[in-house]
Short mmCIF file of C-alpha atoms and ligand atoms in Angstrom, two decimals:
data_model
loop_
_atom_site.label_atom_id
_atom_site.label_comp_id
_atom_site.label_asym_id
_atom_site.label_seq_id
_atom_site.Cartn_x
_atom_site.Cartn_y
_atom_site.Cartn_z
CA UNK A 702 102.85 137.52 100.50
CA UNK A 703 102.98 134.17 98.70
CA UNK A 704 102.29 131.07 100.84
CA UNK A 705 102.49 127.47 99.57
CA UNK A 706 99.98 124.82 100.76
CA UNK A 707 102.87 122.53 101.67
CA UNK A 708 106.64 122.66 101.93
CA UNK A 709 109.06 119.87 102.83
CA UNK A 710 111.02 120.63 106.00
CA UNK A 711 114.58 120.11 104.70
CA UNK A 712 117.91 121.55 105.77
CA UNK A 713 121.65 120.82 105.88
CA UNK A 714 121.14 117.53 107.71
CA UNK A 715 119.28 115.93 104.79
CA UNK A 716 121.81 117.33 102.30
CA UNK A 717 124.70 115.89 104.29
CA UNK A 718 122.97 112.53 104.63
CA UNK A 719 122.47 112.32 100.85
CA UNK A 720 126.06 113.45 100.28
CA UNK A 721 127.26 110.58 102.48
CA UNK A 722 125.35 108.07 100.35
CA UNK A 723 126.75 109.53 97.12
CA UNK A 724 130.26 109.43 98.56
CA UNK A 725 129.81 105.80 99.57
CA UNK A 726 129.14 104.82 95.95
CA UNK A 727 126.26 102.51 96.97
CA UNK A 728 123.10 104.17 95.71
CA UNK A 729 120.53 101.36 95.66
CA UNK A 730 119.18 99.44 98.64
CA UNK A 731 121.71 98.92 101.42
CA UNK A 732 122.26 99.43 105.11
CA UNK A 733 120.50 102.79 105.30
CA UNK A 734 117.22 101.26 104.16
CA UNK A 735 117.60 98.57 106.84
CA UNK A 736 118.31 101.23 109.47
CA UNK A 737 115.35 103.36 108.36
CA UNK A 738 113.04 100.32 108.45
CA UNK A 739 114.12 99.45 111.96
CA UNK A 740 113.76 103.02 113.22
CA UNK A 741 110.39 103.64 111.59
CA UNK A 742 108.94 100.30 112.75
CA UNK A 743 110.10 101.01 116.28
CA UNK A 744 108.65 104.53 116.18
CA UNK A 745 105.19 103.23 115.22
CA UNK A 746 105.49 100.23 117.55
CA UNK A 747 105.44 97.40 115.04
CA UNK A 748 107.96 94.55 114.59
CA UNK A 749 108.21 94.19 110.78
CA UNK A 750 108.93 97.09 108.41
CA UNK A 751 109.46 96.88 104.65
CA UNK A 752 110.47 100.05 102.80
CA UNK A 753 109.07 100.57 99.30
CA UNK A 754 109.44 102.92 96.36
CA UNK A 755 106.12 104.71 97.09
CA UNK A 756 103.04 104.69 99.29
CA UNK A 757 101.05 103.29 96.39
CA UNK A 758 103.48 100.36 96.10
CA UNK A 759 103.19 99.80 99.88
CA UNK A 760 99.37 99.63 99.67
CA UNK A 761 99.39 97.36 96.64
CA UNK A 762 101.95 94.96 98.11
CA UNK A 763 100.16 94.81 101.47
CA UNK A 764 96.96 93.79 99.64
CA UNK A 765 98.88 91.28 97.48
CA UNK A 766 100.54 89.74 100.55
CA UNK A 767 97.08 89.40 102.08
CA UNK A 768 96.16 87.33 99.03
CA UNK A 769 93.70 89.81 97.50
CA UNK A 770 92.84 88.32 94.09
CA UNK A 771 90.62 88.98 91.07
CA UNK A 772 86.95 89.52 91.94
CA UNK A 773 87.57 89.78 95.68
CA UNK A 774 85.88 92.74 97.31
CA UNK A 775 87.78 95.23 99.45
CA UNK A 776 85.84 97.83 101.41
CA UNK A 777 87.25 101.33 101.45
CA UNK A 778 86.29 105.00 101.64
CA UNK A 779 85.26 106.99 98.55
CA UNK A 780 86.78 110.12 100.10
CA UNK A 781 90.52 109.61 99.69
CA UNK A 782 93.37 109.85 97.20
CA UNK A 783 92.94 107.63 94.15
CA UNK A 784 95.83 105.31 95.12
CA UNK A 785 93.76 103.81 97.95
CA UNK A 786 91.30 102.37 95.42
CA UNK A 787 93.67 101.86 92.49
CA UNK A 788 95.87 99.60 94.63
CA UNK A 789 92.78 97.40 95.18
CA UNK A 790 92.06 97.38 91.45
CA UNK A 791 95.66 96.50 90.54
CA UNK A 792 95.03 93.22 92.41
CA UNK A 793 92.07 92.64 90.10
CA UNK A 794 89.79 93.14 93.08
CA UNK A 795 86.75 95.41 93.31
CA UNK A 796 86.54 98.34 95.68
CA UNK A 797 83.24 98.63 97.54
CA UNK A 798 82.78 101.99 99.12
CA UNK A 799 81.53 102.86 102.55
CA UNK A 800 80.32 106.38 103.29
CA UNK A 801 82.11 108.68 105.71
CA UNK A 802 81.31 110.66 108.81
CA UNK A 803 81.20 114.24 107.48
CA UNK A 804 82.62 115.58 110.77
CA UNK A 805 85.79 113.50 110.71
CA UNK A 806 85.98 112.70 106.95
CA UNK A 807 86.77 109.09 107.90
CA UNK A 808 84.83 105.83 107.39
CA UNK A 809 81.63 105.77 109.42
CA UNK A 810 81.42 102.52 111.46
CA UNK A 811 77.61 102.42 111.08
CA UNK A 812 77.91 102.59 107.30
CA UNK A 813 80.70 99.99 107.50
CA UNK A 814 78.43 97.58 109.32
CA UNK A 815 75.76 97.96 106.63
CA UNK A 816 78.30 97.20 103.88
CA UNK A 817 79.72 94.22 105.78
CA UNK A 818 76.25 92.68 106.11
CA UNK A 819 75.60 92.87 102.37
CA UNK A 820 78.40 90.86 100.80
CA UNK A 821 80.07 88.98 103.60
CA UNK A 822 81.42 86.12 101.49
CA UNK A 823 83.36 88.10 98.90
CA UNK A 824 84.68 90.79 101.23
CA UNK A 825 88.34 90.02 101.83
CA UNK A 826 89.66 93.17 103.49
CA UNK A 827 88.77 96.57 104.91
CA UNK A 828 91.14 99.31 103.77
CA UNK A 829 90.71 102.33 106.02
CA UNK A 830 92.32 105.76 105.61
CA UNK A 831 93.25 108.12 108.45
CA UNK A 832 92.46 111.13 106.30
CA UNK A 833 94.13 114.52 106.88
CA UNK A 834 96.07 112.99 109.81
CA UNK A 835 92.97 112.22 111.91
CA UNK A 836 92.79 108.63 113.20
CA UNK A 837 89.70 106.54 112.35
CA UNK A 838 87.52 105.21 115.23
CA UNK A 839 89.66 102.10 115.60
CA UNK A 840 87.81 100.46 118.48
CA UNK A 841 84.57 100.28 116.48
CA UNK A 842 86.32 99.30 113.24
CA UNK A 843 88.43 96.53 114.78
CA UNK A 844 85.40 95.18 116.68
CA UNK A 845 83.40 94.94 113.42
CA UNK A 846 86.33 93.46 111.50
CA UNK A 847 86.82 90.80 114.21
CA UNK A 848 83.11 90.04 114.31
CA UNK A 849 83.09 89.38 110.56
CA UNK A 850 86.58 87.83 110.48
CA UNK A 851 87.91 90.31 107.92
CA UNK A 852 91.42 91.79 108.11
CA UNK A 853 92.00 95.55 108.28
CA UNK A 854 94.71 97.36 106.33
CA UNK A 855 95.47 100.94 107.34
CA UNK A 856 96.34 103.59 104.77
CA UNK A 857 98.52 105.85 106.93
CA UNK A 858 99.84 107.99 104.06
CA UNK A 859 98.59 111.12 105.84
CA UNK A 860 99.00 110.08 109.47
CA UNK A 861 102.66 109.52 110.47
CA UNK A 862 102.73 109.70 114.25
CA UNK A 863 98.98 110.17 114.80
CA UNK A 864 97.58 108.33 117.82
CA UNK A 865 94.29 106.69 118.75
CA UNK A 866 93.93 106.34 122.54
CA UNK A 867 97.69 106.67 122.98
CA UNK A 868 98.62 104.07 120.34
CA UNK A 869 100.08 105.07 116.97
CA UNK A 870 98.06 104.42 113.84
CA UNK A 871 99.70 101.85 111.63
CA UNK A 872 99.80 99.41 114.54
CA UNK A 873 96.11 98.41 114.63
CA UNK A 874 95.49 96.45 111.44
CA UNK A 875 97.00 93.30 109.94
CA UNK A 876 99.27 95.67 108.06
CA UNK A 877 99.62 99.36 107.29
CA UNK A 878 101.04 101.46 104.47
CA UNK A 879 102.80 104.82 104.75
CA UNK A 880 103.86 107.30 102.06
CA UNK A 881 106.90 109.57 102.11
CA UNK A 882 105.90 111.80 99.19
CA UNK A 883 107.20 115.40 99.61
CA UNK A 884 103.81 116.83 100.67
CA UNK A 885 103.37 114.32 103.52
CA UNK A 886 104.25 114.84 107.18
CA UNK A 887 107.70 113.41 106.45
CA UNK A 888 109.40 112.67 103.13
CA UNK A 889 112.03 110.62 101.36
CA UNK A 890 111.32 112.19 97.93
CA UNK A 891 109.29 109.25 96.73
CA UNK A 892 108.96 106.33 99.11
CA UNK A 893 106.73 104.23 101.30
CA UNK A 894 106.68 101.63 104.07
CA UNK A 895 104.66 98.53 104.91
CA UNK A 896 104.33 97.70 108.61
CA UNK A 897 103.00 94.55 110.24
CA UNK A 898 103.48 92.44 113.36
CA UNK A 899 103.07 89.24 111.34
CA UNK A 900 106.53 87.90 110.51
CA UNK A 901 105.35 85.64 107.66
CA UNK A 902 103.36 88.48 106.14
CA UNK A 903 106.42 90.70 106.34
CA UNK A 904 108.59 88.12 104.60
CA UNK A 905 106.02 87.81 101.82
CA UNK A 906 106.06 91.60 101.33
CA UNK A 907 109.86 91.66 101.30
CA UNK A 908 109.90 89.05 98.54
CA UNK A 909 107.10 90.68 96.55
CA UNK A 910 109.00 93.98 96.32
CA UNK A 911 112.14 92.09 95.30
CA UNK A 912 111.13 90.01 92.25
CA UNK A 913 109.75 87.17 94.37
CA UNK A 914 113.19 86.30 95.69
CA UNK A 915 114.92 85.83 99.03
CA UNK A 916 118.20 84.94 97.41
CA UNK A 917 119.36 86.85 94.38
CA UNK A 918 118.45 85.23 91.05
CA UNK A 919 116.33 82.53 92.73
CA UNK A 920 112.71 83.55 92.18
CA UNK A 921 109.98 81.72 94.06
CA UNK A 922 107.05 83.63 92.54
CA UNK A 923 106.15 86.57 90.31
CA UNK A 924 107.28 89.75 92.02
CA UNK A 925 108.10 93.39 91.41
CA UNK A 926 110.88 95.90 91.92
CA UNK A 927 109.42 98.29 94.47
CA UNK A 928 112.56 98.75 96.59
CA UNK A 929 113.50 101.97 98.32
CA UNK A 930 116.97 103.40 97.64
CA UNK A 931 119.59 104.25 100.27
CA UNK A 932 119.40 107.88 99.09
CA UNK A 933 115.71 108.00 100.00
CA UNK A 934 116.29 106.16 103.30
CA UNK A 935 119.06 108.57 104.29
CA UNK A 936 116.60 111.47 103.92
CA UNK A 937 113.90 109.51 105.74
CA UNK A 938 116.08 108.83 108.79
CA UNK A 939 116.68 112.56 109.28
CA UNK A 940 113.02 113.34 108.64
CA UNK A 941 111.89 110.77 111.22
CA UNK A 942 113.98 112.52 113.89
CA UNK A 943 112.12 115.77 113.10
CA UNK A 944 108.66 114.24 112.85
CA UNK A 945 107.41 114.81 116.40
CA UNK A 946 108.44 118.47 116.34
CA UNK A 947 106.92 118.96 112.87
CA UNK A 948 103.65 117.38 113.96
CA UNK A 949 103.61 119.49 117.14
CA UNK A 950 104.04 122.62 115.01
CA UNK A 951 101.14 121.51 112.79
CA UNK A 952 98.94 121.04 115.88
CA UNK A 953 99.87 124.49 117.17
CA UNK A 954 99.04 126.02 113.81
CA UNK A 955 95.70 124.20 113.88
CA UNK A 956 94.94 125.51 117.38
CA UNK A 957 95.61 129.04 116.14
CA UNK A 958 93.29 128.58 113.16
CA UNK A 959 90.57 127.04 115.37
CA UNK A 960 90.73 129.98 117.72
CA UNK A 961 90.55 132.54 114.91
CA UNK A 962 88.07 130.84 112.58
CA UNK A 963 85.65 128.77 114.64
CA UNK A 964 83.35 131.72 115.37
CA UNK A 965 82.80 132.55 111.68
CA UNK A 966 79.30 131.29 110.84
CA UNK A 967 80.16 130.61 107.19
CA UNK A 968 82.91 128.17 108.13
CA UNK A 969 83.10 124.81 109.86
CA UNK A 970 86.47 124.15 111.49
CA UNK A 971 87.81 120.60 111.90
CA UNK A 972 86.53 118.41 114.71
CA UNK A 973 89.04 116.44 116.82
CA UNK A 974 87.56 113.70 119.06
CA UNK A 975 89.23 113.81 122.48
CA UNK A 976 90.64 110.27 122.22
CA UNK A 977 92.90 111.05 119.26
CA UNK A 978 96.17 112.87 118.76
CA UNK A 979 95.92 114.23 115.21
CA UNK A 980 98.89 115.22 113.03
CA UNK A 981 97.08 117.68 110.73
CA UNK A 982 98.44 116.51 107.43
CA UNK A 983 95.78 118.97 106.27
CA UNK A 984 93.79 121.60 108.11
CA UNK A 985 90.47 121.35 106.33
CA UNK A 986 87.54 123.69 106.79
CA UNK A 987 84.11 123.30 105.22
CA UNK A 988 82.00 125.95 103.52
CA UNK A 989 78.40 125.03 102.76
CA UNK A 990 78.36 127.77 100.11
CA UNK A 991 80.89 129.65 98.02
CA UNK A 992 83.81 127.26 98.51
CA UNK A 993 84.93 127.87 94.93
CA UNK A 994 84.69 131.65 95.38
CA UNK A 995 87.08 131.38 98.31
CA UNK A 996 89.40 129.30 96.11
CA UNK A 997 89.40 132.04 93.45
CA UNK A 998 90.09 134.63 96.15
CA UNK A 999 93.08 132.60 97.41
CA UNK A 1000 94.33 132.23 93.82
CA UNK A 1001 94.20 136.00 93.38
CA UNK A 1002 96.13 136.53 96.62
CA UNK A 1003 98.66 133.79 95.76
CA UNK A 1004 97.88 131.80 98.89
CA UNK A 1005 98.10 128.04 98.54
CA UNK A 1006 95.07 125.90 99.30
CA UNK A 1007 93.91 122.41 98.43
CA UNK A 1008 90.64 120.76 97.59
CA UNK A 1009 91.10 117.18 98.78
CA UNK A 1010 89.19 115.76 97.01
CA UNK A 1011 87.02 117.48 94.39
CA UNK A 1012 85.75 114.20 92.89
CA UNK A 1013 84.93 111.31 95.25
CA UNK A 1014 86.30 108.02 93.98
CA UNK A 1015 82.94 106.48 92.99
CA UNK A 1016 82.59 109.41 90.56
CA UNK A 1017 86.00 108.90 88.92
CA UNK A 1018 85.29 107.56 85.45
CA UNK A 1019 87.44 104.43 85.50
CA UNK A 1020 86.14 103.44 88.93
CA UNK A 1021 82.52 104.37 88.23
CA UNK A 1022 82.63 101.99 85.27
CA UNK A 1023 83.28 99.16 87.72
CA UNK A 1024 81.31 100.09 90.82
CA UNK A 1025 78.33 101.79 89.18
CA UNK A 1026 76.11 104.32 90.88
CA UNK A 1027 76.52 104.24 94.61
CA UNK A 1028 74.88 106.30 97.28
CA UNK A 1029 77.53 108.13 99.29
CA UNK A 1030 75.86 111.44 100.16
CA UNK A 1031 78.37 112.41 102.87
CA UNK A 1032 81.38 111.93 100.59
CA UNK A 1033 79.58 113.85 97.85
CA UNK A 1034 78.79 116.75 100.20
CA UNK A 1035 82.35 116.88 101.58
CA UNK A 1036 83.84 116.99 98.08
CA UNK A 1037 81.77 120.14 97.43
CA UNK A 1038 82.55 121.82 100.76
CA UNK A 1039 86.16 121.05 101.80
CA UNK A 1040 88.92 123.62 101.63
CA UNK A 1041 92.39 122.96 103.08
CA UNK A 1042 94.60 125.86 104.10
CA UNK A 1043 98.37 125.88 104.73
CA UNK A 1044 99.25 124.23 108.08
CA UNK A 1045 102.79 122.97 107.39
CA UNK A 1046 105.48 123.35 110.09
CA UNK A 1047 107.50 126.06 108.32
CA UNK A 1048 104.70 128.66 108.44
CA UNK A 1049 105.56 131.87 110.24
CA UNK A 1050 103.23 133.69 112.61
CA UNK A 1051 102.68 136.49 110.03
CA UNK A 1052 101.75 133.95 107.40
CA UNK A 1053 99.20 132.24 109.63
CA UNK A 1054 97.76 135.65 110.51
CA UNK A 1055 97.64 136.61 106.84
CA UNK A 1056 95.65 133.47 105.96
CA UNK A 1057 93.21 134.19 108.80
CA UNK A 1058 92.86 137.84 107.77
CA UNK A 1059 92.03 136.83 104.20
CA UNK A 1060 89.36 134.37 105.29
CA UNK A 1061 87.81 136.95 107.62
CA UNK A 1062 87.90 139.53 104.83
CA UNK A 1063 86.23 137.07 102.48
CA UNK A 1064 83.49 136.36 105.02
CA UNK A 1065 82.91 140.07 105.70
CA UNK A 1066 82.66 140.74 101.98
CA UNK A 1067 79.37 138.89 102.08
CA UNK A 1068 78.40 136.10 99.77
CA UNK A 1069 76.47 137.21 96.75
C1 PLP B 223 99.77 110.08 99.19
C2 PLP B 223 98.75 109.04 99.39
C3 PLP B 223 98.89 107.75 98.86
C4 PLP B 223 99.95 107.38 97.87
O1 PLP B 223 101.25 107.58 98.26
P1 PLP B 223 102.40 107.80 97.14
O2 PLP B 223 103.64 107.76 97.94
O3 PLP B 223 102.13 109.13 96.50
O4 PLP B 223 102.30 106.70 96.16
C5 PLP B 223 97.95 106.80 99.20
N1 PLP B 223 96.90 107.09 99.99
C6 PLP B 223 96.71 108.32 100.51
C7 PLP B 223 95.54 108.58 101.40
C8 PLP B 223 97.62 109.34 100.21
O5 PLP B 223 97.43 110.57 100.71
#
């Protein structure tokens, strides 16, 4: 039995939607992007939505619209995908890392407070990540951000539809960025979205992704082409309608794994605080020892898995050169221990059982 770590949930509906766009002859940005923006903004509960060509573009443009400039400092987590930090660096700014809570994999508010105290004049933003689909502790983060007068940007690339105390992530910060890459909870192929409730901020983003123009061929400042296409938006509209069911399936798969795996002493199953509704972009267990042996075992059995992320960002060469040696022991430990297993909505009962059986077999085999 071969099981992939992720699989986009596509069927005839997406194919028909793309066919409609092709038949229309209008392939670039048009009414479908506008419809997708409106629907996605409404779903998250935010008034302004700007579709982009990727999640990375959405992050970068949100930071640009905030005015992040060379030598500014932006606080973020070292335990995330590289785009979180590279989007800061593309502004010429410097990422400053804040260690994580090893139980939730997200920024630790206590560590955040220590970082905020250190460099309060140059810190221009806090870029948080709701990793693996688990919302950050927003109450604590927003309270700190307000106390220090620093805006929060949310990287929601892994958390479409996740909720913190009944409110969807992506609606807490000054702005948020989503990704619609094929491995995410919903896809448009490549694509992304910036959300904000600030109308001026939204207008700035819209111009930035469109060569600095409101009116074609009249350019008010230096901009980019980071527009989404109508082909992508047509897929996204169908995917958005399926999102709640897909996320529910992910949660059910996670409940099954928790039930089967939480009693194994070699394994730590994911923790979900009771005030969040997670969307399990990943189901990530931790093994204090022999994580890489389990990876080899999964390779042998052709079962997909992921190690997100094997190298924390402060250890990535091009970032290390800029930030130097930092002390992020929790991120370091997590990068040695994490192991994500398939949790996507298309998994069948037999496949989930097979994954569980393999992990149990591995644990029974003893670690030597
Ligand atoms: C996927 C991802 C991104 C980047 O999104 P792309 O659409 O691939 O550019 C940014 N941040 C995080 C946390 C991600 O998982």
